[in-house]
Amino acid sequence: GEILCAVTTPTYDPDQVPDIEGDETGAYEGVYLNRFIQSTYIPGSIFKIVTLAAALEEFPDAQEMTFQCNSSLELDGGTITCESWHGEQSLEDAFENSCNCAFAQLALEIGPEKMAQYVEAFGITEPVTFDGIETAKGNYVSEGQQVDLGWSGVGQYEDLVNPCAFLPFVGAIANGGRGAEPYLVEQVSIGKNKTYTARTHLTQTLLSRDTAKTVAGFMRNNVQNKYGDDYFPGLTVCAKTGTAEVGGEKKPNAMLAGFATDSAYPLAFIVCVEDGGYGAQVCLPIASAVLEASISALESK
């Protein structure tokens, strides 16, 4: 639960405050916003972790399901599009391929009411409070036409997540179903006396141990067979990337969420890059650098 690293940009040097109000370059737009705590993002395909977990909780035979992807799926109200033609896939293949068609079908199978119930049970959209800080509230809407429900299961439509609030869910997958509540303050001392020392507080059970184990295995498969372990030397990492379409002429937001399974380095992480492009290309090098720094921080304690 301890937050070892939280970075938000743009920023500035408080010892040399620039003329932010007079700046015409846009370099300081949103400089006073802490994006880790105060922002919400369209999650894109990192939300497929949520839909996957919901399917595994709802259907005992979920891992036996197969999905057909012909690069598009016609539904009432519109079309779900996929970047590739994936053909017939298992559930694990669909997750590795980040197949929009398959995960739209999953959301439809689960249904709008159940999808909303699972999102609530997983705590994805609820604000998190710690050390006097409250994170932004996320959003999930499953009502509407079939195509809307389909896109909601993919991580689009009206889905919004706060980066910090998403981490306990990611941690719950790593930890057998219960996440760790975040904290910043490690200890408080008055003189030589420690008046407060933080300890880990676990959330309630968010998902079953079996579901957590299966989702972790699917995320591990992504790193081994799609992204590459070379990004994370010395670690055993499970992850899911996302490329979140934001509309207009903007590039997608690049997203990544995951965790390390090594007992010496129990690290969960999320990376969000506005207007960044593809999640794998942009976020994996960032996560690699941050995890390396986090390992150094843990080893120095």
PDB file of C-alpha atoms in Angstrom:
ATOM      1  CA  GLY A   1       0.000   0.000   0.000  1.00  0.00           C
ATOM      2  CA  GLU A   2       2.904   2.386   0.426  1.00  0.00           C
ATOM      3  CA  ILE A   3       3.174   4.779  -2.503  1.00  0.00           C
ATOM      4  CA  LEU A   4       6.848   4.694  -3.470  1.00  0.00           C
ATOM      5  CA  CYS A   5       6.541   6.829  -6.573  1.00  0.00           C
ATOM      6  CA  ALA A   6       3.811   9.101  -7.956  1.00  0.00           C
ATOM      7  CA  VAL A   7       4.653  11.469 -10.791  1.00  0.00           C
ATOM      8  CA  THR A   8       2.372  13.949 -12.517  1.00  0.00           C
ATOM      9  CA  THR A   9       3.333  16.287 -15.350  1.00  0.00           C
ATOM     10  CA  PRO A  10       3.639  19.064 -16.337  1.00  0.00           C
ATOM     11  CA  THR A  11       5.367  20.514 -13.302  1.00  0.00           C
ATOM     12  CA  TYR A  12       7.735  23.345 -12.391  1.00  0.00           C
ATOM     13  CA  ASP A  13      10.523  24.182  -9.976  1.00  0.00           C
ATOM     14  CA  PRO A  14       8.947  25.912  -6.927  1.00  0.00           C
ATOM     15  CA  ASP A  15      12.269  27.685  -6.313  1.00  0.00           C
ATOM     16  CA  GLN A  16      12.026  29.255  -9.772  1.00  0.00           C
ATOM     17  CA  VAL A  17       8.330  29.721 -10.454  1.00  0.00           C
ATOM     18  CA  PRO A  18       7.800  30.635 -14.121  1.00  0.00           C
ATOM     19  CA  ASP A  19       5.212  33.090 -15.384  1.00  0.00           C
ATOM     20  CA  ILE A  20       2.550  30.393 -15.623  1.00  0.00           C
ATOM     21  CA  GLU A  21      -0.363  32.799 -16.059  1.00  0.00           C
ATOM     22  CA  GLY A  22       1.426  34.638 -18.841  1.00  0.00           C
ATOM     23  CA  ASP A  23       2.634  31.513 -20.636  1.00  0.00           C
ATOM     24  CA  GLU A  24       1.333  31.211 -24.193  1.00  0.00           C
ATOM     25  CA  THR A  25       3.030  27.940 -25.142  1.00  0.00           C
ATOM     26  CA  GLY A  26       0.621  25.633 -23.298  1.00  0.00           C
ATOM     27  CA  ALA A  27       3.534  23.952 -21.535  1.00  0.00           C
ATOM     28  CA  TYR A  28       1.983  24.582 -18.117  1.00  0.00           C
ATOM     29  CA  GLU A  29      -1.615  23.711 -18.906  1.00  0.00           C
ATOM     30  CA  GLY A  30      -3.025  21.874 -15.884  1.00  0.00           C
ATOM     31  CA  VAL A  31       0.185  22.347 -13.903  1.00  0.00           C
ATOM     32  CA  TYR A  32      -1.693  22.640 -10.592  1.00  0.00           C
ATOM     33  CA  LEU A  33      -3.613  19.412 -11.163  1.00  0.00           C
ATOM     34  CA  ASN A  34      -2.247  16.249  -9.570  1.00  0.00           C
ATOM     35  CA  ARG A  35      -3.288  13.778 -12.235  1.00  0.00           C
ATOM     36  CA  PHE A  36      -2.543  10.712 -10.113  1.00  0.00           C
ATOM     37  CA  ILE A  37      -5.064  11.773  -7.483  1.00  0.00           C
ATOM     38  CA  GLN A  38      -7.414  14.308  -9.096  1.00  0.00           C
ATOM     39  CA  SER A  39      -7.821  13.119 -12.694  1.00  0.00           C
ATOM     40  CA  THR A  40      -9.935  10.444 -14.326  1.00  0.00           C
ATOM     41  CA  TYR A  41      -9.093   8.736 -17.592  1.00  0.00           C
ATOM     42  CA  ILE A  42     -10.901   6.683 -20.176  1.00  0.00           C
ATOM     43  CA  PRO A  43      -9.160   3.403 -19.317  1.00  0.00           C
ATOM     44  CA  GLY A  44      -9.185   1.707 -22.701  1.00  0.00           C
ATOM     45  CA  SER A  45      -8.049  -1.899 -22.644  1.00  0.00           C
ATOM     46  CA  ILE A  46      -6.731  -1.958 -19.072  1.00  0.00           C
ATOM     47  CA  PHE A  47     -10.458  -2.149 -18.254  1.00  0.00           C
ATOM     48  CA  LYS A  48     -10.502  -5.577 -19.907  1.00  0.00           C
ATOM     49  CA  ILE A  49      -8.934  -6.784 -16.640  1.00  0.00           C
ATOM     50  CA  VAL A  50     -12.230  -5.789 -14.997  1.00  0.00           C
ATOM     51  CA  THR A  51     -14.420  -7.452 -17.633  1.00  0.00           C
ATOM     52  CA  LEU A  52     -12.275 -10.585 -17.506  1.00  0.00           C
ATOM     53  CA  ALA A  53     -12.583 -10.801 -13.718  1.00  0.00           C
ATOM     54  CA  ALA A  54     -16.356 -10.263 -13.933  1.00  0.00           C
ATOM     55  CA  ALA A  55     -16.705 -13.063 -16.502  1.00  0.00           C
ATOM     56  CA  LEU A  56     -14.658 -15.472 -14.390  1.00  0.00           C
ATOM     57  CA  GLU A  57     -16.766 -14.658 -11.333  1.00  0.00           C
ATOM     58  CA  GLU A  58     -20.036 -14.989 -13.251  1.00  0.00           C
ATOM     59  CA  PHE A  59     -19.432 -18.053 -15.419  1.00  0.00           C
ATOM     60  CA  PRO A  60     -17.834 -21.236 -14.009  1.00  0.00           C
ATOM     61  CA  ASP A  61     -16.962 -22.320 -17.552  1.00  0.00           C
ATOM     62  CA  ALA A  62     -15.594 -18.937 -18.681  1.00  0.00           C
ATOM     63  CA  GLN A  63     -12.200 -20.376 -19.579  1.00  0.00           C
ATOM     64  CA  GLU A  64     -13.879 -22.787 -21.982  1.00  0.00           C
ATOM     65  CA  MET A  65     -15.518 -19.963 -23.944  1.00  0.00           C
ATOM     66  CA  THR A  66     -14.422 -19.195 -27.504  1.00  0.00           C
ATOM     67  CA  PHE A  67     -14.892 -16.005 -29.479  1.00  0.00           C
ATOM     68  CA  GLN A  68     -14.948 -15.194 -33.172  1.00  0.00           C
ATOM     69  CA  CYS A  69     -13.346 -11.936 -34.308  1.00  0.00           C
ATOM     70  CA  ASN A  70     -13.687 -10.777 -37.906  1.00  0.00           C
ATOM     71  CA  SER A  71     -12.299  -7.314 -37.012  1.00  0.00           C
ATOM     72  CA  SER A  72     -15.802  -5.931 -36.405  1.00  0.00           C
ATOM     73  CA  LEU A  73     -18.975  -6.881 -34.557  1.00  0.00           C
ATOM     74  CA  GLU A  74     -22.391  -5.556 -35.571  1.00  0.00           C
ATOM     75  CA  LEU A  75     -24.661  -4.827 -32.607  1.00  0.00           C
ATOM     76  CA  ASP A  76     -27.888  -2.937 -32.029  1.00  0.00           C
ATOM     77  CA  GLY A  77     -26.905   0.705 -32.194  1.00  0.00           C
ATOM     78  CA  GLY A  78     -23.588   0.403 -34.024  1.00  0.00           C
ATOM     79  CA  THR A  79     -20.384  -1.511 -34.603  1.00  0.00           C
ATOM     80  CA  ILE A  80     -17.568  -2.676 -32.349  1.00  0.00           C
ATOM     81  CA  THR A  81     -14.289  -2.435 -34.235  1.00  0.00           C
ATOM     82  CA  CYS A  82     -11.051  -4.268 -33.619  1.00  0.00           C
ATOM     83  CA  GLU A  83      -7.577  -3.398 -34.880  1.00  0.00           C
ATOM     84  CA  SER A  84      -7.003  -6.912 -36.230  1.00  0.00           C
ATOM     85  CA  TRP A  85      -8.814  -9.985 -37.487  1.00  0.00           C
ATOM     86  CA  HIS A  86      -8.245 -12.539 -34.743  1.00  0.00           C
ATOM     87  CA  GLY A  87     -10.453 -15.387 -35.934  1.00  0.00           C
ATOM     88  CA  GLU A  88     -11.506 -17.953 -33.344  1.00  0.00           C
ATOM     89  CA  GLN A  89      -9.912 -17.409 -29.932  1.00  0.00           C
ATOM     90  CA  SER A  90      -9.934 -18.778 -26.431  1.00  0.00           C
ATOM     91  CA  LEU A  91     -10.540 -16.385 -23.553  1.00  0.00           C
ATOM     92  CA  GLU A  92      -6.807 -16.203 -22.801  1.00  0.00           C
ATOM     93  CA  ASP A  93      -6.036 -15.569 -26.490  1.00  0.00           C
ATOM     94  CA  ALA A  94      -8.630 -12.791 -26.605  1.00  0.00           C
ATOM     95  CA  PHE A  95      -7.057 -11.150 -23.558  1.00  0.00           C
ATOM     96  CA  GLU A  96      -3.569 -11.431 -25.044  1.00  0.00           C
ATOM     97  CA  ASN A  97      -4.830 -10.036 -28.358  1.00  0.00           C
ATOM     98  CA  SER A  98      -6.777  -7.329 -26.509  1.00  0.00           C
ATOM     99  CA  CYS A  99      -9.698  -8.194 -28.787  1.00  0.00           C
ATOM    100  CA  ASN A 100     -12.484  -5.612 -28.660  1.00  0.00           C
ATOM    101  CA  CYS A 101     -14.973  -7.936 -30.329  1.00  0.00           C
ATOM    102  CA  ALA A 102     -14.435 -10.685 -27.758  1.00  0.00           C
ATOM    103  CA  PHE A 103     -14.667  -8.391 -24.747  1.00  0.00           C
ATOM    104  CA  ALA A 104     -17.762  -6.680 -26.121  1.00  0.00           C
ATOM    105  CA  GLN A 105     -19.326 -10.143 -26.422  1.00  0.00           C
ATOM    106  CA  LEU A 106     -18.293 -10.900 -22.838  1.00  0.00           C
ATOM    107  CA  ALA A 107     -19.954  -7.725 -21.553  1.00  0.00           C
ATOM    108  CA  LEU A 108     -23.146  -8.660 -23.415  1.00  0.00           C
ATOM    109  CA  GLU A 109     -23.067 -12.176 -21.938  1.00  0.00           C
ATOM    110  CA  ILE A 110     -22.629 -10.783 -18.425  1.00  0.00           C
ATOM    111  CA  GLY A 111     -25.386  -8.214 -18.993  1.00  0.00           C
ATOM    112  CA  PRO A 112     -25.721  -4.547 -18.002  1.00  0.00           C
ATOM    113  CA  GLU A 113     -26.919  -5.065 -14.420  1.00  0.00           C
ATOM    114  CA  LYS A 114     -24.274  -7.644 -13.562  1.00  0.00           C
ATOM    115  CA  MET A 115     -21.510  -5.598 -15.190  1.00  0.00           C
ATOM    116  CA  ALA A 116     -22.473  -2.607 -13.060  1.00  0.00           C
ATOM    117  CA  GLN A 117     -22.604  -4.796  -9.934  1.00  0.00           C
ATOM    118  CA  TYR A 118     -19.134  -6.209 -10.541  1.00  0.00           C
ATOM    119  CA  VAL A 119     -17.615  -2.780 -11.202  1.00  0.00           C
ATOM    120  CA  GLU A 120     -19.101  -1.614  -7.893  1.00  0.00           C
ATOM    121  CA  ALA A 121     -17.917  -4.735  -6.054  1.00  0.00           C
ATOM    122  CA  PHE A 122     -14.380  -4.339  -7.416  1.00  0.00           C
ATOM    123  CA  GLY A 123     -14.282  -0.717  -6.194  1.00  0.00           C
ATOM    124  CA  ILE A 124     -13.107   0.537  -9.583  1.00  0.00           C
ATOM    125  CA  THR A 125     -15.027   3.816  -9.589  1.00  0.00           C
ATOM    126  CA  GLU A 126     -15.169   4.644  -5.886  1.00  0.00           C
ATOM    127  CA  PRO A 127     -12.869   7.386  -4.536  1.00  0.00           C
ATOM    128  CA  VAL A 128     -10.089   6.288  -2.195  1.00  0.00           C
ATOM    129  CA  THR A 129      -9.290   8.307   0.937  1.00  0.00           C
ATOM    130  CA  PHE A 130      -5.876   8.240   2.631  1.00  0.00           C
ATOM    131  CA  ASP A 131      -3.704  10.658   4.630  1.00  0.00           C
ATOM    132  CA  GLY A 132      -6.333  13.382   4.293  1.00  0.00           C
ATOM    133  CA  ILE A 133      -6.502  12.975   0.503  1.00  0.00           C
ATOM    134  CA  GLU A 134      -9.516  11.828  -1.499  1.00  0.00           C
ATOM    135  CA  THR A 135      -9.099  10.689  -5.084  1.00  0.00           C
ATOM    136  CA  ALA A 136     -11.421  11.567  -7.935  1.00  0.00           C
ATOM    137  CA  LYS A 137     -14.520   9.418  -8.473  1.00  0.00           C
ATOM    138  CA  GLY A 138     -14.606   7.218 -11.552  1.00  0.00           C
ATOM    139  CA  ASN A 139     -17.566   6.387 -13.765  1.00  0.00           C
ATOM    140  CA  TYR A 140     -19.187   3.330 -15.299  1.00  0.00           C
ATOM    141  CA  VAL A 141     -22.453   3.230 -17.263  1.00  0.00           C
ATOM    142  CA  SER A 142     -23.769  -0.015 -18.730  1.00  0.00           C
ATOM    143  CA  GLU A 143     -27.191   1.249 -19.755  1.00  0.00           C
ATOM    144  CA  GLY A 144     -27.998   2.015 -23.364  1.00  0.00           C
ATOM    145  CA  GLN A 145     -27.937   0.058 -26.575  1.00  0.00           C
ATOM    146  CA  GLN A 146     -26.019  -3.162 -27.126  1.00  0.00           C
ATOM    147  CA  VAL A 147     -23.124  -1.322 -28.705  1.00  0.00           C
ATOM    148  CA  ASP A 148     -22.830   0.921 -25.648  1.00  0.00           C
ATOM    149  CA  LEU A 149     -22.617  -2.058 -23.302  1.00  0.00           C
ATOM    150  CA  GLY A 150     -20.089  -3.652 -25.646  1.00  0.00           C
ATOM    151  CA  TRP A 151     -17.839  -0.614 -25.646  1.00  0.00           C
ATOM    152  CA  SER A 152     -18.176  -0.313 -21.846  1.00  0.00           C
ATOM    153  CA  GLY A 153     -16.696  -3.806 -21.499  1.00  0.00           C
ATOM    154  CA  VAL A 154     -13.782  -2.756 -23.701  1.00  0.00           C
ATOM    155  CA  GLY A 155     -12.978   0.284 -21.549  1.00  0.00           C
ATOM    156  CA  GLN A 156     -14.552   2.974 -23.715  1.00  0.00           C
ATOM    157  CA  TYR A 157     -18.107   4.425 -23.828  1.00  0.00           C
ATOM    158  CA  GLU A 158     -18.435   6.456 -20.581  1.00  0.00           C
ATOM    159  CA  ASP A 159     -15.836   4.507 -18.558  1.00  0.00           C
ATOM    160  CA  LEU A 160     -13.535   6.618 -16.368  1.00  0.00           C
ATOM    161  CA  VAL A 161     -10.984   5.516 -13.769  1.00  0.00           C
ATOM    162  CA  ASN A 162      -8.736   7.392 -11.385  1.00  0.00           C
ATOM    163  CA  PRO A 163      -5.149   6.054 -11.495  1.00  0.00           C
ATOM    164  CA  CYS A 164      -4.682   5.874  -7.735  1.00  0.00           C
ATOM    165  CA  ALA A 165      -8.103   4.302  -7.100  1.00  0.00           C
ATOM    166  CA  PHE A 166      -7.433   1.622  -9.746  1.00  0.00           C
ATOM    167  CA  LEU A 167      -4.322   0.365  -7.944  1.00  0.00           C
ATOM    168  CA  PRO A 168      -6.047  -1.464  -5.030  1.00  0.00           C
ATOM    169  CA  PHE A 169      -7.942  -3.555  -7.605  1.00  0.00           C
ATOM    170  CA  VAL A 170      -4.698  -4.378  -9.404  1.00  0.00           C
ATOM    171  CA  GLY A 171      -3.145  -5.234  -6.057  1.00  0.00           C
ATOM    172  CA  ALA A 172      -6.096  -7.466  -5.190  1.00  0.00           C
ATOM    173  CA  ILE A 173      -5.371  -9.582  -8.261  1.00  0.00           C
ATOM    174  CA  ALA A 174      -1.761  -9.948  -7.086  1.00  0.00           C
ATOM    175  CA  ASN A 175      -2.801 -10.665  -3.507  1.00  0.00           C
ATOM    176  CA  GLY A 176      -5.434 -13.363  -3.920  1.00  0.00           C
ATOM    177  CA  GLY A 177      -8.498 -11.114  -3.899  1.00  0.00           C
ATOM    178  CA  ARG A 178      -7.777  -8.376  -1.345  1.00  0.00           C
ATOM    179  CA  GLY A 179      -6.027  -5.136  -2.206  1.00  0.00           C
ATOM    180  CA  ALA A 180      -3.872  -2.852  -0.077  1.00  0.00           C
ATOM    181  CA  GLU A 181      -5.164   0.599   0.805  1.00  0.00           C
ATOM    182  CA  PRO A 182      -2.657   3.277  -0.276  1.00  0.00           C
ATOM    183  CA  TYR A 183      -0.742   5.505   2.103  1.00  0.00           C
ATOM    184  CA  LEU A 184       1.938   8.190   1.778  1.00  0.00           C
ATOM    185  CA  VAL A 185       2.990   8.929   5.366  1.00  0.00           C
ATOM    186  CA  GLU A 186       5.300   6.198   6.626  1.00  0.00           C
ATOM    187  CA  GLN A 187       5.814   7.535  10.136  1.00  0.00           C
ATOM    188  CA  VAL A 188       5.512  10.642  12.308  1.00  0.00           C
ATOM    189  CA  SER A 189       8.101  11.524  14.957  1.00  0.00           C
ATOM    190  CA  ILE A 190       8.189  14.146  17.676  1.00  0.00           C
ATOM    191  CA  GLY A 191      11.779  14.454  18.767  1.00  0.00           C
ATOM    192  CA  LYS A 192      13.044  10.905  19.193  1.00  0.00           C
ATOM    193  CA  ASN A 193       9.601   9.463  19.771  1.00  0.00           C
ATOM    194  CA  LYS A 194       7.648   7.894  16.919  1.00  0.00           C
ATOM    195  CA  THR A 195       4.010   8.852  17.374  1.00  0.00           C
ATOM    196  CA  TYR A 196       2.732   7.062  14.269  1.00  0.00           C
ATOM    197  CA  THR A 197       3.978   4.219  12.109  1.00  0.00           C
ATOM    198  CA  ALA A 198       2.005   3.164   9.061  1.00  0.00           C
ATOM    199  CA  ARG A 199       1.017  -0.429   8.475  1.00  0.00           C
ATOM    200  CA  THR A 200      -0.693  -2.150   5.598  1.00  0.00           C
ATOM    201  CA  HIS A 201      -4.490  -2.201   5.654  1.00  0.00           C
ATOM    202  CA  LEU A 202      -6.187  -4.610   3.291  1.00  0.00           C
ATOM    203  CA  THR A 203      -9.460  -3.938   1.516  1.00  0.00           C
ATOM    204  CA  GLN A 204     -12.423  -6.248   1.818  1.00  0.00           C
ATOM    205  CA  THR A 205     -12.381  -9.201  -0.539  1.00  0.00           C
ATOM    206  CA  LEU A 206     -12.893  -7.748  -4.024  1.00  0.00           C
ATOM    207  CA  LEU A 207     -12.797 -10.995  -6.008  1.00  0.00           C
ATOM    208  CA  SER A 208     -12.330 -14.671  -5.304  1.00  0.00           C
ATOM    209  CA  ARG A 209      -8.896 -16.213  -4.893  1.00  0.00           C
ATOM    210  CA  ASP A 210      -9.458 -18.469  -7.925  1.00  0.00           C
ATOM    211  CA  THR A 211     -10.444 -15.507 -10.102  1.00  0.00           C
ATOM    212  CA  ALA A 212      -7.452 -13.492  -8.916  1.00  0.00           C
ATOM    213  CA  LYS A 213      -5.121 -16.401  -9.708  1.00  0.00           C
ATOM    214  CA  THR A 214      -6.545 -16.861 -13.209  1.00  0.00           C
ATOM    215  CA  VAL A 215      -6.455 -13.151 -14.067  1.00  0.00           C
ATOM    216  CA  ALA A 216      -2.877 -12.926 -12.795  1.00  0.00           C
ATOM    217  CA  GLY A 217      -1.975 -15.873 -15.019  1.00  0.00           C
ATOM    218  CA  PHE A 218      -3.516 -14.193 -18.057  1.00  0.00           C
ATOM    219  CA  MET A 219      -1.637 -10.961 -17.280  1.00  0.00           C
ATOM    220  CA  ARG A 220       1.588 -12.915 -16.849  1.00  0.00           C
ATOM    221  CA  ASN A 221       0.999 -14.533 -20.230  1.00  0.00           C
ATOM    222  CA  ASN A 222       0.737 -11.051 -21.772  1.00  0.00           C
ATOM    223  CA  VAL A 223       4.201 -10.098 -20.555  1.00  0.00           C
ATOM    224  CA  GLN A 224       5.797 -13.415 -21.446  1.00  0.00           C
ATOM    225  CA  ASN A 225       4.296 -13.828 -24.903  1.00  0.00           C
ATOM    226  CA  LYS A 226       3.397 -10.320 -26.082  1.00  0.00           C
ATOM    227  CA  TYR A 227       5.271  -7.489 -24.348  1.00  0.00           C
ATOM    228  CA  GLY A 228       8.486  -9.242 -23.341  1.00  0.00           C
ATOM    229  CA  ASP A 229      10.173  -9.905 -19.999  1.00  0.00           C
ATOM    230  CA  ASP A 230      13.156  -7.865 -21.183  1.00  0.00           C
ATOM    231  CA  TYR A 231      11.359  -4.725 -20.023  1.00  0.00           C
ATOM    232  CA  PHE A 232      11.503  -5.980 -16.426  1.00  0.00           C
ATOM    233  CA  PRO A 233      14.884  -7.573 -15.663  1.00  0.00           C
ATOM    234  CA  GLY A 234      14.956  -9.312 -12.308  1.00  0.00           C
ATOM    235  CA  LEU A 235      11.167  -9.162 -11.903  1.00  0.00           C
ATOM    236  CA  THR A 236       8.227 -11.428 -12.671  1.00  0.00           C
ATOM    237  CA  VAL A 237       5.633  -8.984 -13.997  1.00  0.00           C
ATOM    238  CA  CYS A 238       1.960  -9.377 -14.915  1.00  0.00           C
ATOM    239  CA  ALA A 239       0.421  -6.549 -16.943  1.00  0.00           C
ATOM    240  CA  LYS A 240      -2.162  -5.257 -19.405  1.00  0.00           C
ATOM    241  CA  THR A 241      -1.701  -2.342 -21.784  1.00  0.00           C
ATOM    242  CA  GLY A 242      -4.395  -0.038 -23.119  1.00  0.00           C
ATOM    243  CA  THR A 243      -4.861   2.449 -25.925  1.00  0.00           C
ATOM    244  CA  ALA A 244      -7.775   4.672 -24.897  1.00  0.00           C
ATOM    245  CA  GLU A 245      -9.534   6.574 -27.676  1.00  0.00           C
ATOM    246  CA  VAL A 246     -10.489  10.069 -26.506  1.00  0.00           C
ATOM    247  CA  GLY A 247     -12.176  11.404 -29.637  1.00  0.00           C
ATOM    248  CA  GLY A 248     -11.548  14.350 -31.894  1.00  0.00           C
ATOM    249  CA  GLU A 249      -8.169  14.640 -33.525  1.00  0.00           C
ATOM    250  CA  LYS A 250      -6.236  13.750 -30.380  1.00  0.00           C
ATOM    251  CA  LYS A 251      -4.013  10.727 -30.202  1.00  0.00           C
ATOM    252  CA  PRO A 252      -5.191   8.005 -27.796  1.00  0.00           C
ATOM    253  CA  ASN A 253      -4.136   8.007 -24.181  1.00  0.00           C
ATOM    254  CA  ALA A 254      -1.531   5.310 -23.548  1.00  0.00           C
ATOM    255  CA  MET A 255      -2.304   3.144 -20.505  1.00  0.00           C
ATOM    256  CA  LEU A 256      -0.688   0.304 -18.563  1.00  0.00           C
ATOM    257  CA  ALA A 257      -1.518  -1.477 -15.303  1.00  0.00           C
ATOM    258  CA  GLY A 258       0.125  -4.412 -13.588  1.00  0.00           C
ATOM    259  CA  PHE A 259       2.187  -5.787 -10.718  1.00  0.00           C
ATOM    260  CA  ALA A 260       5.274  -7.819  -9.847  1.00  0.00           C
ATOM    261  CA  THR A 261       4.800 -11.189  -8.171  1.00  0.00           C
ATOM    262  CA  ASP A 262       8.245 -11.298  -6.519  1.00  0.00           C
ATOM    263  CA  SER A 263       7.876 -11.469  -2.729  1.00  0.00           C
ATOM    264  CA  ALA A 264      10.828  -9.119  -2.214  1.00  0.00           C
ATOM    265  CA  TYR A 265       9.299  -6.499  -4.526  1.00  0.00           C
ATOM    266  CA  PRO A 266       5.510  -6.441  -4.066  1.00  0.00           C
ATOM    267  CA  LEU A 267       4.890  -3.610  -6.514  1.00  0.00           C
ATOM    268  CA  ALA A 268       1.678  -2.592  -8.268  1.00  0.00           C
ATOM    269  CA  PHE A 269       1.781   0.129 -10.921  1.00  0.00           C
ATOM    270  CA  ILE A 270      -0.263   2.164 -13.377  1.00  0.00           C
ATOM    271  CA  VAL A 271       0.959   4.447 -16.171  1.00  0.00           C
ATOM    272  CA  CYS A 272      -1.261   6.966 -17.993  1.00  0.00           C
ATOM    273  CA  VAL A 273       0.160   9.137 -20.781  1.00  0.00           C
ATOM    274  CA  GLU A 274      -2.219  11.717 -22.188  1.00  0.00           C
ATOM    275  CA  ASP A 275      -2.165  11.986 -25.976  1.00  0.00           C
ATOM    276  CA  GLY A 276       0.507   9.301 -25.859  1.00  0.00           C
ATOM    277  CA  GLY A 277      -0.510   6.776 -28.509  1.00  0.00           C
ATOM    278  CA  TYR A 278      -0.147   3.026 -28.089  1.00  0.00           C
ATOM    279  CA  GLY A 279       0.085   1.740 -24.539  1.00  0.00           C
ATOM    280  CA  ALA A 280       2.740  -0.897 -25.139  1.00  0.00           C
ATOM    281  CA  GLN A 281       5.122   1.377 -27.037  1.00  0.00           C
ATOM    282  CA  VAL A 282       4.813   4.343 -24.682  1.00  0.00           C
ATOM    283  CA  CYS A 283       4.100   2.953 -21.211  1.00  0.00           C
ATOM    284  CA  LEU A 284       6.300  -0.141 -20.951  1.00  0.00           C
ATOM    285  CA  PRO A 285       9.610   1.806 -20.993  1.00  0.00           C
ATOM    286  CA  ILE A 286       8.222   4.194 -18.362  1.00  0.00           C
ATOM    287  CA  ALA A 287       7.095   1.337 -16.107  1.00  0.00           C
ATOM    288  CA  SER A 288      10.479  -0.328 -16.537  1.00  0.00           C
ATOM    289  CA  ALA A 289      12.323   2.767 -15.303  1.00  0.00           C
ATOM    290  CA  VAL A 290       9.957   3.385 -12.402  1.00  0.00           C
ATOM    291  CA  LEU A 291      10.065  -0.232 -11.225  1.00  0.00           C
ATOM    292  CA  GLU A 292      13.852  -0.185 -11.329  1.00  0.00           C
ATOM    293  CA  ALA A 293      13.846   2.942  -9.132  1.00  0.00           C
ATOM    294  CA  SER A 294      11.265   1.371  -6.793  1.00  0.00           C
ATOM    295  CA  ILE A 295      13.460  -1.706  -6.332  1.00  0.00           C
ATOM    296  CA  SER A 296      16.352   0.577  -5.347  1.00  0.00           C
ATOM    297  CA  ALA A 297      14.091   2.367  -2.859  1.00  0.00           C
ATOM    298  CA  LEU A 298      13.004  -0.904  -1.271  1.00  0.00           C
ATOM    299  CA  GLU A 299      16.544  -2.231  -1.071  1.00  0.00           C
ATOM    300  CA  SER A 300      17.781   0.951   0.613  1.00  0.00           C
ATOM    301  CA  LYS A 301      15.336   0.607   3.523  1.00  0.00           C
TER     302      LYS A 301
END
